[in-house]
Tab-separated table of C-alpha atoms in Angstrom:
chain	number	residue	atom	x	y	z
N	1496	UNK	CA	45.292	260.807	31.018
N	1497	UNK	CA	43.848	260.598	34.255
N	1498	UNK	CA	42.992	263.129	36.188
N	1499	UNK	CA	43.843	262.905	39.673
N	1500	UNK	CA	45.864	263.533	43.047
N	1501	UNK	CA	47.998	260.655	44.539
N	1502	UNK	CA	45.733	261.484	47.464
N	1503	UNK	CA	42.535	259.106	47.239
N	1504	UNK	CA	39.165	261.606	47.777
N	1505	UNK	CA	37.148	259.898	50.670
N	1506	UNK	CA	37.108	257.008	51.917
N	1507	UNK	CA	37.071	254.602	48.430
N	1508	UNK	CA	39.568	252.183	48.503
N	1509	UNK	CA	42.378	253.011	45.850
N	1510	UNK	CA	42.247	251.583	42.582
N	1511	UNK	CA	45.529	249.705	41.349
N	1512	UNK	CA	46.370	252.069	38.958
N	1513	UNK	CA	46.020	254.583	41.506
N	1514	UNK	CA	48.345	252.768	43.889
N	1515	UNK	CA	50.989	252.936	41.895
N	1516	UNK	CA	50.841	256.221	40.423
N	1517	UNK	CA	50.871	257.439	44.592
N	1518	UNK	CA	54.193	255.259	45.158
N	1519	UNK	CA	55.889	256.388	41.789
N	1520	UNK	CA	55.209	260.011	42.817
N	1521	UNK	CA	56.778	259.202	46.152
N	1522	UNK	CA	59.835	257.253	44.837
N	1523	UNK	CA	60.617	259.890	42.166
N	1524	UNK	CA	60.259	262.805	44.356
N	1525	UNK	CA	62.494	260.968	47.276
N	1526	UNK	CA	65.149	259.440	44.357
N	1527	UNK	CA	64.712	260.825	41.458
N	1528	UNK	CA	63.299	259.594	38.288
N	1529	UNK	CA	66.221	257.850	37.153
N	1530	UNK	CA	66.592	256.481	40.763
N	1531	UNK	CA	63.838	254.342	40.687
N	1532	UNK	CA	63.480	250.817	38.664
N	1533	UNK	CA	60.193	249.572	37.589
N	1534	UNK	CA	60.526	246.264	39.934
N	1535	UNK	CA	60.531	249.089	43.062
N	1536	UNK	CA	57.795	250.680	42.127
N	1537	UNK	CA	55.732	246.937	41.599
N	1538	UNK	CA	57.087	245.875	44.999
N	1539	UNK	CA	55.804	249.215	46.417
N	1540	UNK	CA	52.562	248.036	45.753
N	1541	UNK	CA	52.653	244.460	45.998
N	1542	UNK	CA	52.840	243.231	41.887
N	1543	UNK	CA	55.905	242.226	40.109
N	1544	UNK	CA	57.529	245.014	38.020
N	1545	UNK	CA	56.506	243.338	34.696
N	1546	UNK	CA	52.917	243.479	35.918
N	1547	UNK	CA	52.999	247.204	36.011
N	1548	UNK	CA	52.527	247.065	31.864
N	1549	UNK	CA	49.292	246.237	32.158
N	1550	UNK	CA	48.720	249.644	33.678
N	1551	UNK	CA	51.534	251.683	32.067
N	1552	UNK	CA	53.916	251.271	29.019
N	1553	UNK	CA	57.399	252.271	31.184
N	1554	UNK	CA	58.122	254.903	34.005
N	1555	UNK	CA	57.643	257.357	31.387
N	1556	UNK	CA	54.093	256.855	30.825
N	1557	UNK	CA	53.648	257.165	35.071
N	1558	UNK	CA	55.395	260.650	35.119
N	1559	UNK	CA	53.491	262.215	32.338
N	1560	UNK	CA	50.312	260.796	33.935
N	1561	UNK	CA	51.397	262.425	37.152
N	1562	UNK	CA	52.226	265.895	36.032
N	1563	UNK	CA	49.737	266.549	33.127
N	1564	UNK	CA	47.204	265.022	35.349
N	1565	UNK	CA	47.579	267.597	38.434
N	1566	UNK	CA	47.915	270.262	36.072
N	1567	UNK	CA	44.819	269.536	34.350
N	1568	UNK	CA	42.725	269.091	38.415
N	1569	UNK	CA	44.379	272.346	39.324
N	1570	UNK	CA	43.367	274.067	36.338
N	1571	UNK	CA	39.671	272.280	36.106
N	1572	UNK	CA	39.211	272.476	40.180
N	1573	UNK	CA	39.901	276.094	39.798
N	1574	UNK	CA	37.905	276.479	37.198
N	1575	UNK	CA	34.860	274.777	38.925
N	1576	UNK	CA	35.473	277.254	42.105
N	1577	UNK	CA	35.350	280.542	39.811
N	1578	UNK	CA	32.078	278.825	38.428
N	1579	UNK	CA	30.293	278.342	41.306
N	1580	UNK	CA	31.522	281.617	43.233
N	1581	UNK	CA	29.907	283.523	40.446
N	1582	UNK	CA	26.522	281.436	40.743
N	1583	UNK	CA	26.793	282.091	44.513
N	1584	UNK	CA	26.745	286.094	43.553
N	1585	UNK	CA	29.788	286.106	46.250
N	1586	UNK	CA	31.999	289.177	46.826
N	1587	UNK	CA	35.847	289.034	44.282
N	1588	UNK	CA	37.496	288.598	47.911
N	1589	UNK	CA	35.694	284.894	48.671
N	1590	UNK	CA	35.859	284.141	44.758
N	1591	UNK	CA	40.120	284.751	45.472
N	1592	UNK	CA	39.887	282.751	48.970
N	1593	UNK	CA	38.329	280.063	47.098
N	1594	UNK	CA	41.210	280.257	44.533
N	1595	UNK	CA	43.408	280.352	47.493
N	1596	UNK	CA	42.016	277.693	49.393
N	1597	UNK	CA	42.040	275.214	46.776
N	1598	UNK	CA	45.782	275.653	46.185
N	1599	UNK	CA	46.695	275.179	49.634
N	1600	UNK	CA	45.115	271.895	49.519
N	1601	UNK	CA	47.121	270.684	46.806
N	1602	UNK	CA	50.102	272.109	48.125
N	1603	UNK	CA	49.669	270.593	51.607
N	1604	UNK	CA	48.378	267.150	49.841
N	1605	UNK	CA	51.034	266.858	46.862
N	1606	UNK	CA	53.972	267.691	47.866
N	1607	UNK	CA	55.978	264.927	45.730
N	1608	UNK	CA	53.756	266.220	42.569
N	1609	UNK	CA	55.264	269.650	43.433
N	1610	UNK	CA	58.930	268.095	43.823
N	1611	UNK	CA	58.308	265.703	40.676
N	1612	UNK	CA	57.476	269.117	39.000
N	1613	UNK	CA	60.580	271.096	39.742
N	1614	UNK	CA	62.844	268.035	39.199
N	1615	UNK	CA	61.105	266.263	36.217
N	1616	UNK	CA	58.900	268.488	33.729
N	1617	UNK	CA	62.026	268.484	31.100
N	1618	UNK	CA	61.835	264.557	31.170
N	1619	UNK	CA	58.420	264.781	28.979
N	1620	UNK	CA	57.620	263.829	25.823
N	1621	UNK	CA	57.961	267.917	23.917
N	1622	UNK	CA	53.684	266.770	23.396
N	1623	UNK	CA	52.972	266.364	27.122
N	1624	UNK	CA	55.165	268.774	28.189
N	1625	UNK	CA	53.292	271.715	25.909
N	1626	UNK	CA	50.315	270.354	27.121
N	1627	UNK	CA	51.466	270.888	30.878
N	1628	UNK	CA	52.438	274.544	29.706
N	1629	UNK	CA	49.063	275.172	28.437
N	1630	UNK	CA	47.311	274.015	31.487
N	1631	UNK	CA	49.091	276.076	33.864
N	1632	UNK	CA	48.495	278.986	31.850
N	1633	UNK	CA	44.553	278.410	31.866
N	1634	UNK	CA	45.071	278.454	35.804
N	1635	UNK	CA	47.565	281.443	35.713
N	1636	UNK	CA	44.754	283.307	33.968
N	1637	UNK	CA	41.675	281.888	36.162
N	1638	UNK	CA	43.602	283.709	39.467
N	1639	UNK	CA	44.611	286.629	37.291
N	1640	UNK	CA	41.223	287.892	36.970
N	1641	UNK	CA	40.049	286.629	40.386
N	1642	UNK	CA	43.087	289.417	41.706
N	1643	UNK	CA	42.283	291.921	39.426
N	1644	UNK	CA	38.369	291.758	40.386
N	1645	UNK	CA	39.882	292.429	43.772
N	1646	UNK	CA	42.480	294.551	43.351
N	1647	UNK	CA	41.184	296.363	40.167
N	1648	UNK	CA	44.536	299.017	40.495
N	1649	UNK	CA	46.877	296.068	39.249
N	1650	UNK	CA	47.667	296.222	35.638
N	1651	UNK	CA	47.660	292.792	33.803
N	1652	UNK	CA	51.326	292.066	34.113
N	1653	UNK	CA	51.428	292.803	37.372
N	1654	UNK	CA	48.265	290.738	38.715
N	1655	UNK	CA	50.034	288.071	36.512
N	1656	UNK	CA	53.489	288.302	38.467
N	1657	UNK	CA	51.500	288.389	41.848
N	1658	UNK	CA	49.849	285.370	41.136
N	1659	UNK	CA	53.193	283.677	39.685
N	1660	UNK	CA	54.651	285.167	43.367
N	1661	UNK	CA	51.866	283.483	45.578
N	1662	UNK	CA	52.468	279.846	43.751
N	1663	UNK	CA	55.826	280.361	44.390
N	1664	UNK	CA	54.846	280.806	48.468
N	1665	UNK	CA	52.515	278.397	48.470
N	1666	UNK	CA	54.586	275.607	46.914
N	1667	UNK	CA	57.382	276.404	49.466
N	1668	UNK	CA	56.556	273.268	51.676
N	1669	UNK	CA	58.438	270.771	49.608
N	1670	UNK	CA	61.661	272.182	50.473
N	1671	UNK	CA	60.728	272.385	54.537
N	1672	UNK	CA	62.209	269.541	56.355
N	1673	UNK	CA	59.725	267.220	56.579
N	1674	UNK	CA	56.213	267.119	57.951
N	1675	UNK	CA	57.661	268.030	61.125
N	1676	UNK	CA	58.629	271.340	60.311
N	1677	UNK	CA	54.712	271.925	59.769
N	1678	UNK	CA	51.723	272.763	62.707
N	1679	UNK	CA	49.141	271.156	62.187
N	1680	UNK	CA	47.353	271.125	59.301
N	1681	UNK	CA	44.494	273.241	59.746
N	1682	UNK	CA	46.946	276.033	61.630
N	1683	UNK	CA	49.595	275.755	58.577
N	1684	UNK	CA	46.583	275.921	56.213
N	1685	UNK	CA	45.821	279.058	57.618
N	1686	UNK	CA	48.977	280.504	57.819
N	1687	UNK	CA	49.439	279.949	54.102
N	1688	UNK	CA	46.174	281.751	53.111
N	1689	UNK	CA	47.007	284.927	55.105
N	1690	UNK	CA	50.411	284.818	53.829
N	1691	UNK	CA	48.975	284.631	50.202
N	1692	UNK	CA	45.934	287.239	50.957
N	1693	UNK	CA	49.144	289.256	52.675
N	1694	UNK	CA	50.997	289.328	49.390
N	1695	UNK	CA	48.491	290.190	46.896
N	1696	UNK	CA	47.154	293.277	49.143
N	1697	UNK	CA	50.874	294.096	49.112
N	1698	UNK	CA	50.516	294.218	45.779
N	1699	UNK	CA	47.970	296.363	45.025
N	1700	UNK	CA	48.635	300.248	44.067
N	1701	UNK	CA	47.343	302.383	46.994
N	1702	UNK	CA	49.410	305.334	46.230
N	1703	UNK	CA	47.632	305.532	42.368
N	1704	UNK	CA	44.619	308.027	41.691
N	1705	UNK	CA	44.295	309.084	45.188
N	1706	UNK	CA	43.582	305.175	46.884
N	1707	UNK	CA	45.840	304.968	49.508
N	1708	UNK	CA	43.237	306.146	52.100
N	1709	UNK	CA	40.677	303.719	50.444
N	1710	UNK	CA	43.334	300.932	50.255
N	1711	UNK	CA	44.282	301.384	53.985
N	1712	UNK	CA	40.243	300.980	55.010
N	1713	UNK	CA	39.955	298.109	52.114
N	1714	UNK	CA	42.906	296.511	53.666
N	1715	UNK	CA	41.070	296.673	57.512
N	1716	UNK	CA	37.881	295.599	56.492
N	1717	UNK	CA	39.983	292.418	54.632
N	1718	UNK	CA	41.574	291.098	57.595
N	1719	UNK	CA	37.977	291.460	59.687
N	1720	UNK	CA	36.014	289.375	57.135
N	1721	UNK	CA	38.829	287.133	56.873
N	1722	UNK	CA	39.242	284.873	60.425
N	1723	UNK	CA	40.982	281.658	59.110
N	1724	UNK	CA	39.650	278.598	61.321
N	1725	UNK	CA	42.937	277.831	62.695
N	1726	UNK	CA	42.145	281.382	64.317
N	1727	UNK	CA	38.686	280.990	65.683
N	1728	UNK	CA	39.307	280.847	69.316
N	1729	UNK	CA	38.984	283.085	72.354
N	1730	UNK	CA	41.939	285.009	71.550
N	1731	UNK	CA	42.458	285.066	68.007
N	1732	UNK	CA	46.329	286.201	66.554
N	1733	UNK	CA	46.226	289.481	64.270
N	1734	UNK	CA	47.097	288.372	61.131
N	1735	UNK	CA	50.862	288.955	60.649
N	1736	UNK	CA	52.604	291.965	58.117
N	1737	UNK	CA	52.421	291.274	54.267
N	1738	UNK	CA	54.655	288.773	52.600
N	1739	UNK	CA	55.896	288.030	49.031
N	1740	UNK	CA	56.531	279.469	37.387
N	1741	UNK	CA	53.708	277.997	38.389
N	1742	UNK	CA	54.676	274.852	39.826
N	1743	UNK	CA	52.000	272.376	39.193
């Protein structure tokens, strides 16, 4: 499997096989899987359908590519981020807002992937399908122990539901409108991360052994470290009040 968004890193030019793994993704998640022929997909990228099985054995083969191989970049990219926050000796707060960050890129990038997810997981072979499972576990588990480093309060299970909670937020934009619906980039990018930071502090047990005083100031000296760049202006907004499966 390959492991990859349908969003090309850079500037590099696309290879074919990447070209029509981003159309598939887009065809699936606007028609569904059994909505879309193989001779579409071709002509969405200039080769005749039968010329796609030189890349791919059947429409099969492109969907389990797609959704084992952004659950296997989420998991490694998030991975890689928990690495090098710990070489960088940074605070559990930027470790999580490097967590955080990387997830709002994916869910502000691939948006079919998260659509294809939803829709088309059962359509896996049981093999790839497990293997999805297992990925998004390893992920689960990197941001369950970024939150609990922050929010050391938070049993287990409940750092684990948090996390499941934020995904949930975070893969909201899917089911907005359309791009539209959306400021700009860097402005919804922001919003997102306070939203998730918002939820997670909401989270976390003030009233147990005594911490609500300490979770108040905690809470404070949070949202004055934290001044997305959407926000870095003259007159920056307060960040707004607390808000509430994996997807990819």
């Amino acid at each position: 499997m390959v492991s990859m968004s349908t969003k090309t890193a850079g500037t590099a030019a696309p290879s074919r096989r990447e070209q029509i793994l981003r159309e598939a993704a887009r065809l699936f998640a606007e028609r569904g899987f059994h909505g879309v022929g193989v001779d579409e997909i071709g002509a969405a990228v200039g080769i005749s359908g039968p010329g796609l099985y030189r890349h791919f054995a059947g429409k099969d083969a492109m969907l389990a590519e797609l959704l084992v191989g952004i659950s296997r970049r989420l998991y490694e990219g998030g991975r890689r981020r928990s690495e090098e926050s710990a070489a960088a000796g940074l605070a559990p707060q930027a470790a999580l807002d490097a967590l955080i960050e990387g997830h709002i890129d994916f869910a502000l990038d691939d948006r079919e992937l998260i659509t294809l997810h939803d829709r088309e997981l059962d359509r896996l072979r049981e093999a790839d399908r497990k293997q999805v499972r297992k990925l998004q576990r390893q992920y689960v588990e990197l941001w369950v122990a970024a939150v609990r480093a922050v929010y050391p309060g938070l049993t287990e299970l409940e750092a684990r539901v948090s996390v499941h909670t934020v995904f949930g937020l975070l893969n909201s934009t899917p089911h907005l409108s359309g791009p539209s619906a959306l400021p700009d980039r860097e402005t919804t990018a922001a919003l997102l991360h306070r939203l998730a930071r918002g939820a997670f502090s909401a989270a976390a047990p003030r009233e147990r052994a005594g911490e609500a005083g300490e979770g108040e100031a905690r809470s404070a000296a949070e949202r004055a470290e934290y001044t997305a760049p959407a926000e870095r202006t003259e007159h920056p907004e307060p960040a707004p009040a607390p808000g509430a499966e994996p997807s990819a």
